[in-house]
Coordinates of C-alpha atoms and ligand atoms in Angstrom, one line a residue:
X1 CA 114.1 70.2 126.0
X2 CA 114.8 73.8 125.2
X3 CA 112.2 74.9 122.7
X4 CA 112.7 77.1 119.7
X5 CA 110.9 80.4 119.2
X6 CA 108.9 80.8 115.9
X7 CA 107.1 83.7 114.6
X8 CA 103.5 82.6 114.0
X9 CA 101.6 86.0 113.7
X10 CA 102.4 89.4 112.4
X11 CA 100.6 92.8 112.1
X12 CA 101.0 96.4 111.9
X13 CA 99.2 99.7 112.1
X14 CA 100.1 102.9 110.5
X15 CA 98.1 106.1 111.4
X16 CA 96.1 107.4 108.5
X17 CA 97.5 110.8 108.7
X18 CA 99.9 111.1 105.7
X19 CA 102.6 113.9 106.0
X20 CA 104.6 114.3 102.8
X21 CA 107.8 116.2 102.5
X22 CA 105.9 118.9 100.7
X23 CA 103.6 119.3 103.6
X24 CA 106.7 119.7 106.0
X25 CA 108.3 122.2 103.7
X26 CA 105.3 124.5 104.2
X27 CA 106.4 125.2 107.8
X28 CA 109.9 123.7 108.2
X29 CA 113.0 125.3 106.3
X30 CA 113.4 122.2 104.1
X31 CA 112.6 120.8 100.7
X32 CA 111.4 117.4 99.3
X33 CA 114.7 117.3 97.2
X34 CA 116.9 117.5 100.3
X35 CA 114.9 114.9 102.4
X36 CA 114.5 112.6 99.5
X37 CA 118.1 112.8 98.4
X38 CA 119.5 112.6 102.0
X39 CA 117.2 110.0 103.4
X40 CA 115.0 108.3 100.9
X41 CA 112.0 109.5 102.8
X42 CA 109.0 110.8 100.9
X43 CA 106.3 110.8 103.6
X44 CA 105.7 109.7 107.0
X45 CA 102.6 109.0 109.2
X46 CA 101.7 111.1 112.3
X47 CA 99.3 110.0 115.0
X48 CA 96.0 111.8 115.2
X49 CA 94.9 113.3 118.5
X50 CA 93.8 110.5 120.6
X51 CA 96.1 108.1 119.1
X52 CA 99.3 107.1 121.1
X53 CA 101.7 104.3 121.5
X54 CA 99.5 101.9 123.3
X55 CA 96.6 102.5 121.0
X56 CA 98.7 101.7 117.9
X57 CA 100.1 98.8 119.7
X58 CA 96.8 97.4 120.2
X59 CA 95.8 97.8 116.5
X60 CA 99.0 95.9 115.5
X61 CA 98.7 93.2 118.2
X62 CA 95.1 92.3 117.3
X63 CA 96.2 91.7 113.7
X64 CA 99.0 89.5 114.8
X65 CA 97.0 87.5 117.3
X66 CA 94.4 87.1 114.6
X67 CA 96.9 85.8 112.1
X68 CA 98.3 83.5 114.8
X69 CA 94.9 82.5 115.7
X70 CA 96.0 82.9 119.4
X71 CA 93.2 84.1 121.8
X72 CA 94.2 87.1 123.9
X73 CA 93.5 85.2 127.0
X74 CA 96.1 82.6 126.0
X75 CA 99.0 85.2 125.6
X76 CA 101.6 84.7 128.3
X77 CA 103.8 87.8 128.0
X78 CA 103.4 91.1 126.2
X79 CA 106.5 93.1 125.6
X80 CA 106.5 96.5 123.9
X81 CA 109.7 98.0 122.5
X82 CA 109.6 101.7 122.5
X83 CA 111.2 105.0 123.4
X84 CA 108.0 107.0 123.2
X85 CA 105.8 105.1 125.7
X86 CA 102.5 106.6 126.9
X87 CA 103.9 107.3 130.3
X88 CA 107.3 107.0 132.1
X89 CA 105.3 104.4 133.9
X90 CA 103.0 102.3 134.0
X91 CA 104.7 100.5 131.1
X92 CA 102.9 100.7 127.7
X93 CA 102.8 96.9 127.7
X94 CA 100.6 96.8 130.6
X95 CA 98.2 99.1 128.9
X96 CA 98.1 96.9 125.9
X97 CA 97.8 93.8 128.0
X98 CA 94.6 95.2 129.5
X99 CA 93.2 96.7 126.4
X100 CA 93.6 93.4 124.2
X101 CA 92.3 91.3 127.1
X102 CA 95.4 89.2 127.7
X103 CA 94.2 88.6 131.1
X104 CA 96.9 86.0 132.2
X105 CA 99.8 87.8 130.5
X106 CA 102.8 89.4 132.3
X107 CA 103.8 92.7 130.5
X108 CA 106.9 95.1 130.4
X109 CA 108.6 97.5 128.1
X110 CA 112.0 97.3 126.5
X111 CA 113.8 100.6 125.6
X112 CA 116.7 100.2 123.4
X113 CA 115.6 103.1 121.0
X114 CA 115.6 101.8 117.4
X115 CA 117.1 98.5 118.5
X116 CA 114.1 97.8 120.8
X117 CA 112.3 95.3 118.6
X118 CA 115.5 93.2 118.1
X119 CA 116.1 93.4 121.8
X120 CA 112.7 92.4 122.6
X121 CA 112.7 89.5 120.2
X122 CA 115.9 88.3 122.0
X123 CA 114.1 88.6 125.3
X124 CA 111.2 86.6 123.9
X125 CA 113.5 84.0 122.6
X126 CA 115.2 83.6 125.9
X127 CA 111.9 83.3 127.8
X128 CA 110.6 80.7 125.6
X129 CA 113.9 78.7 125.4
X130 CA 114.1 78.7 129.1
X131 CA 110.6 77.3 129.2
X132 CA 109.3 80.3 131.2
X133 CA 106.5 81.1 128.8
X134 CA 105.0 79.4 125.6
X135 CA 104.3 82.6 123.8
X136 CA 105.2 86.1 123.7
X137 CA 103.6 89.0 122.0
X138 CA 106.4 91.3 120.8
X139 CA 105.5 94.8 119.7
X140 CA 107.6 97.7 118.5
X141 CA 105.8 101.0 118.5
X142 CA 106.4 104.8 118.5
X143 CA 104.8 108.0 118.6
X144 CA 107.8 110.1 117.8
X145 CA 105.9 113.0 116.3
X146 CA 105.2 114.3 119.9
X147 CA 109.0 114.3 120.6
X148 CA 109.8 116.3 117.5
X149 CA 111.0 119.9 117.6
X150 CA 109.5 121.5 114.5
X151 CA 112.1 124.3 114.7
X152 CA 115.0 121.7 114.3
X153 CA 114.9 120.7 110.6
X154 CA 117.9 118.3 111.2
X155 CA 115.6 116.0 113.1
X156 CA 112.0 116.7 112.5
X157 CA 111.9 115.5 108.9
X158 CA 113.3 112.1 109.8
X159 CA 110.7 110.4 112.2
X160 CA 107.3 109.0 112.0
X161 CA 104.9 107.0 114.0
X162 CA 103.4 103.5 113.9
X163 CA 103.4 100.0 115.4
X164 CA 104.3 96.5 114.4
X165 CA 103.7 93.2 116.3
X166 CA 104.7 89.5 116.1
X167 CA 103.6 86.6 118.0
X168 CA 106.5 84.3 118.9
X169 CA 105.6 80.8 120.1
X170 CA 107.4 77.8 121.4
X171 CA 107.9 75.0 119.0
X172 CA 109.7 71.6 118.7
X173 CA 110.8 72.7 115.2
X174 CA 114.6 72.6 114.7
X175 CA 114.7 76.2 113.5
X176 CA 113.0 79.4 114.4
X177 CA 114.6 82.6 115.8
X178 CA 118.1 81.0 115.3
X179 CA 120.2 83.9 116.7
X180 CA 120.0 87.3 118.4
X181 CA 123.1 89.5 119.1
X182 CA 123.0 92.7 120.9
X183 CA 125.5 95.5 121.5
X184 CA 125.7 98.8 123.3
X185 CA 128.0 101.9 123.6
X186 CA 126.6 103.9 126.3
X187 CA 129.4 106.6 126.1
X188 CA 127.7 107.9 123.0
X189 CA 124.4 108.3 124.3
X190 CA 124.4 112.1 124.2
X191 CA 124.5 111.9 120.4
X192 CA 121.0 110.9 120.1
X193 CA 118.6 111.7 123.1
X194 CA 115.7 113.2 124.7
X195 CA 117.4 115.1 127.5
X196 CA 114.7 116.2 129.8
X197 CA 111.4 115.0 131.4
X198 CA 112.8 112.0 133.5
X199 CA 114.7 111.8 136.8
X200 CA 117.9 113.1 135.7
X201 CA 116.7 116.4 134.1
X202 CA 113.2 116.7 135.4
X203 CA 110.8 118.8 133.5
X204 CA 110.8 122.4 134.5
X205 CA 109.5 125.6 132.7
X206 CA 113.1 126.2 131.6
X207 CA 113.6 122.8 130.0
X208 CA 110.2 123.1 128.2
X209 CA 111.3 126.5 127.0
X210 CA 114.5 125.2 125.9
X211 CA 112.9 122.3 124.0
X212 CA 114.8 119.7 126.0
X213 CA 112.0 117.3 125.9
X214 CA 112.5 116.9 122.1
X215 CA 114.7 114.5 120.2
X216 CA 118.1 115.9 119.6
X217 CA 120.7 114.1 117.2
X218 CA 124.2 114.7 115.8
X219 CA 123.2 112.9 112.6
X220 CA 126.6 112.7 111.0
X221 CA 128.2 110.9 113.9
X222 CA 125.3 108.5 114.2
X223 CA 125.5 107.9 110.6
X224 CA 129.3 106.9 110.7
X225 CA 128.9 104.3 113.4
X226 CA 125.5 103.0 112.1
X227 CA 126.7 101.3 108.8
X228 CA 129.7 99.5 110.4
X229 CA 127.9 98.4 113.5
X230 CA 124.9 97.1 111.7
X231 CA 127.1 95.3 109.1
X232 CA 129.3 93.8 112.0
X233 CA 126.2 92.7 114.0
X234 CA 124.7 91.1 110.8
X235 CA 127.9 88.9 110.2
X236 CA 127.9 88.0 114.0
X237 CA 124.4 86.9 114.0
X238 CA 125.0 84.8 110.8
X239 CA 128.1 83.2 112.5
X240 CA 125.9 82.4 115.4
X241 CA 123.3 80.9 113.3
X242 CA 125.9 78.9 111.4
X243 CA 124.9 80.4 108.1
X244 CA 126.3 82.7 105.4
X245 CA 124.9 85.7 103.5
X246 CA 124.2 83.4 100.6
X247 CA 121.6 81.7 102.8
X248 CA 119.7 84.8 103.4
X249 CA 116.5 85.3 101.3
X250 CA 115.8 88.9 102.6
X251 CA 117.4 91.4 104.9
X252 CA 114.9 93.6 107.0
X253 CA 117.0 96.4 108.2
X254 CA 115.9 99.3 110.7
X255 CA 114.9 102.0 108.3
X256 CA 116.6 105.2 109.5
X257 CA 118.2 106.4 106.3
X258 CA 118.2 104.8 102.7
X259 CA 122.0 105.6 102.5
X260 CA 122.5 103.8 105.8
X261 CA 120.7 100.8 104.4
X262 CA 122.6 101.0 101.1
X263 CA 125.8 101.3 102.9
X264 CA 125.1 98.2 105.0
X265 CA 124.2 96.2 102.0
X266 CA 127.3 97.4 100.2
X267 CA 129.6 96.6 103.2
X268 CA 128.3 93.1 103.3
X269 CA 128.1 92.5 99.5
X270 CA 124.5 91.8 99.8
X271 CA 122.2 92.6 96.8
X272 CA 119.9 95.6 97.4
X273 CA 117.0 93.5 95.5
X274 CA 117.0 91.3 98.7
X275 CA 116.7 94.2 101.2
X276 CA 113.3 95.2 102.3
X277 CA 112.8 98.9 102.2
X278 CA 109.8 101.0 103.0
X279 CA 111.3 104.1 104.5
X280 CA 109.9 106.3 101.6
X281 CA 106.5 105.8 103.1
X282 CA 107.0 105.9 106.9
X283 CA 110.4 107.6 107.7
X284 CA 112.2 106.4 110.8
X285 CA 109.7 104.7 113.1
X286 CA 112.4 103.6 115.5
X287 CA 111.4 100.5 117.3
X288 CA 108.4 100.1 115.1
X289 CA 110.3 100.0 111.8
X290 CA 111.4 96.3 111.6
X291 CA 108.0 94.7 112.8
X292 CA 106.1 97.0 110.4
X293 CA 108.6 95.9 107.6
X294 CA 108.1 92.2 108.6
X295 CA 104.4 92.6 108.4
X296 CA 104.6 94.4 105.1
X297 CA 107.0 92.0 103.5
X298 CA 104.8 89.1 104.6
X299 CA 101.7 90.8 103.1
X300 CA 103.5 91.4 99.9
X301 CA 104.5 87.6 99.6
X302 CA 108.3 88.3 100.2
X303 CA 108.5 86.0 103.0
X304 CA 108.0 82.2 102.3
X305 CA 108.1 79.4 104.6
X306 CA 111.7 78.3 105.1
X307 CA 113.2 81.7 104.0
X308 CA 116.1 82.7 106.2
X309 CA 115.6 86.3 107.2
X310 CA 118.2 88.8 108.6
X311 CA 117.1 91.6 110.9
X312 CA 119.5 94.2 111.7
X313 CA 119.1 97.7 113.7
X314 CA 121.0 100.5 115.2
X315 CA 119.8 103.4 117.4
X316 CA 120.2 105.6 120.3
X317 CA 122.1 104.5 123.3
X318 CA 124.0 103.7 121.2
X319 CA 122.5 100.2 120.8
X320 CA 122.7 97.9 117.8
X321 CA 121.9 94.3 117.1
X322 CA 120.8 91.6 114.6
X323 CA 118.9 88.5 114.3
X324 CA 118.7 85.5 111.9
X325 CA 115.4 83.6 111.8
X326 CA 113.6 81.1 109.7
X327 CA 110.1 82.2 108.5
X328 CA 107.2 80.0 109.1
X329 CA 104.2 81.9 107.9
X330 CA 101.8 80.6 105.3
X331 CA 103.0 80.1 101.8
X332 CA 101.3 83.2 100.4
X333 CA 102.3 85.1 103.3
X334 CA 98.7 86.0 104.0
X335 CA 96.9 82.8 105.1
X336 CA 97.1 81.9 108.6
X337 CA 97.1 78.0 109.5
X338 CA 93.5 76.8 109.9
X339 CA 92.4 74.6 112.8
X340 CA 92.1 71.8 110.2
X341 CA 95.5 72.3 109.1
X342 CA 96.8 72.3 112.6
X343 CA 94.7 69.1 113.4
X344 CA 96.0 67.4 110.4
X345 CA 99.6 68.1 111.6
X346 CA 100.5 70.5 108.8
X347 CA 101.6 73.0 111.3
X348 CA 102.1 70.5 114.3
X349 CA 105.9 70.9 114.1
X350 CA 105.3 74.7 114.4
X351 CA 102.8 75.0 117.2
X352 CA 102.5 72.0 119.4
X353 CA 98.8 72.2 120.3
X354 CA 95.5 73.0 118.5
X355 CA 94.0 76.1 120.0
X356 CA 90.3 76.9 120.0
X357 CA 89.7 80.1 117.9
Ligands
UT7_1 O1 117.4 105.6 113.9 C1 118.4 106.0 114.8 C2 119.6 106.3 114.1 N1 119.5 107.5 113.3 C3 120.2 107.5 112.1 O2 120.7 106.5 111.8 C4 120.2 108.9 111.4 C5 121.6 108.9 111.1 N2 122.0 110.3 110.3 C6 121.5 110.6 109.1 O3 120.6 109.8 108.5 C7 122.0 111.8 108.5 O4 123.2 112.2 109.0 C8 121.0 113.0 108.4 C9 119.9 112.6 107.3 C10 120.4 113.2 109.7 C11 121.7 114.2 107.8 O5 122.2 114.0 106.5 P1 123.7 114.5 106.3 O6 124.0 114.2 104.9 O7 124.6 113.9 107.3 O8 123.5 116.1 106.4 P2 124.3 117.1 107.4 O9 123.6 117.0 108.8 O10 125.9 116.9 107.2 O11 123.7 118.4 106.9 C12 124.2 119.0 105.5 C13 123.4 120.4 105.3 C14 123.7 121.3 106.5 O12 123.9 122.5 105.8 P3 125.2 123.3 105.7 O13 125.7 123.4 107.2 O14 126.0 122.3 104.9 O15 125.0 124.6 105.1 C15 122.4 121.3 107.2 O16 122.1 122.4 107.8 O17 122.1 120.1 105.2 C16 121.5 120.9 106.1 N3 120.2 120.4 106.6 C17 119.0 120.4 105.8 N4 118.7 121.2 104.8 C18 117.3 121.1 104.4 C19 119.9 119.6 107.5 N5 118.7 119.2 107.7 C20 118.1 119.7 106.6 C21 116.6 119.8 106.2 N6 116.5 120.4 105.0 N7 115.8 119.0 106.7

């Protein structure tokens, strides 16, 4: 029988280095007023020297595994969604797999820019419902500060670094990750890209001098499509799950711009009070934004068992997608199920076996 996929653990890591709009304004031709009013961002985190996408992923992953009470050696698959991997290859997921001691796991990266986490969640759901694996560690992580051109004020003020992770497990429960819808429009890839440094435009002295290894974006064009595409994907994911917007307890959108988030909510006639927003503290962390937001929402008690959650994302590629899921975390959003609770059966419909801690 096909199994459902449920989230049983969550965690995040944000680097300690806080960079405010005022900090940026000291060396970029910008102001706190411009950034705040156009994007909602007040500050972001930048990785310190020595931190990178895999090291932040490991921090988030350990927290998620701990919460799920899943031992690293019992993890069967590690997926990292990222567009700022440690290397072109090996995959960042392989580095994470090794670092956390997931000795029996397969590992690979998913690259769909800011839609990477929703895409990876869809892959995890597919692997679980096909019976290929019993659990997947799904991570979204970025070190975008290393891809920013601080001479380009139209992009460098927007992005930040961080990582979020969830544990997804097979369950006999009737609900879990109920739908995932994914879309792409590759003809618009050049509107948001890193041009050089891979096989099509290999890194040369010239490409480096011209800053072609940095993120470039035509923000206005991205903005126009983001609102409509995210709203359309949300409606499609709801249709697939057989639910309506009234059923949704919380929407967790990709955090690219507060005006985009607001636009999506307005288009859907969905109240902003039920939308989770943390862009003011992290900026746009691309693949990491949704899993960081999930973990923060859980920590804040905004996710209760049985809540229907709507995830929605848009990013480079273009890519966009949405997912509807039912939340299974502990009631206070903090307490992981104990072995005793599992043994008593409180959680047995969620996770089918009792694992040693
Ligand atoms: O996560 C992946 C998807 N990414 C997104 O969804 C981002 C989508 N786009 C956006 O969020 C917005 O388009 C931006 C925040 C990037 C830009 O906002 P905007 O309201 O579209 O501004 P704009 O690009 O039309 O620029 C308006 C003005 C320009 O000056 P002029 O030509 O009107 O004199 C810019 O040069 O603002 C200027 N400007 C800045 N001024 C101060 C652009 N960047 C800055 C800046 N500080 N950092």
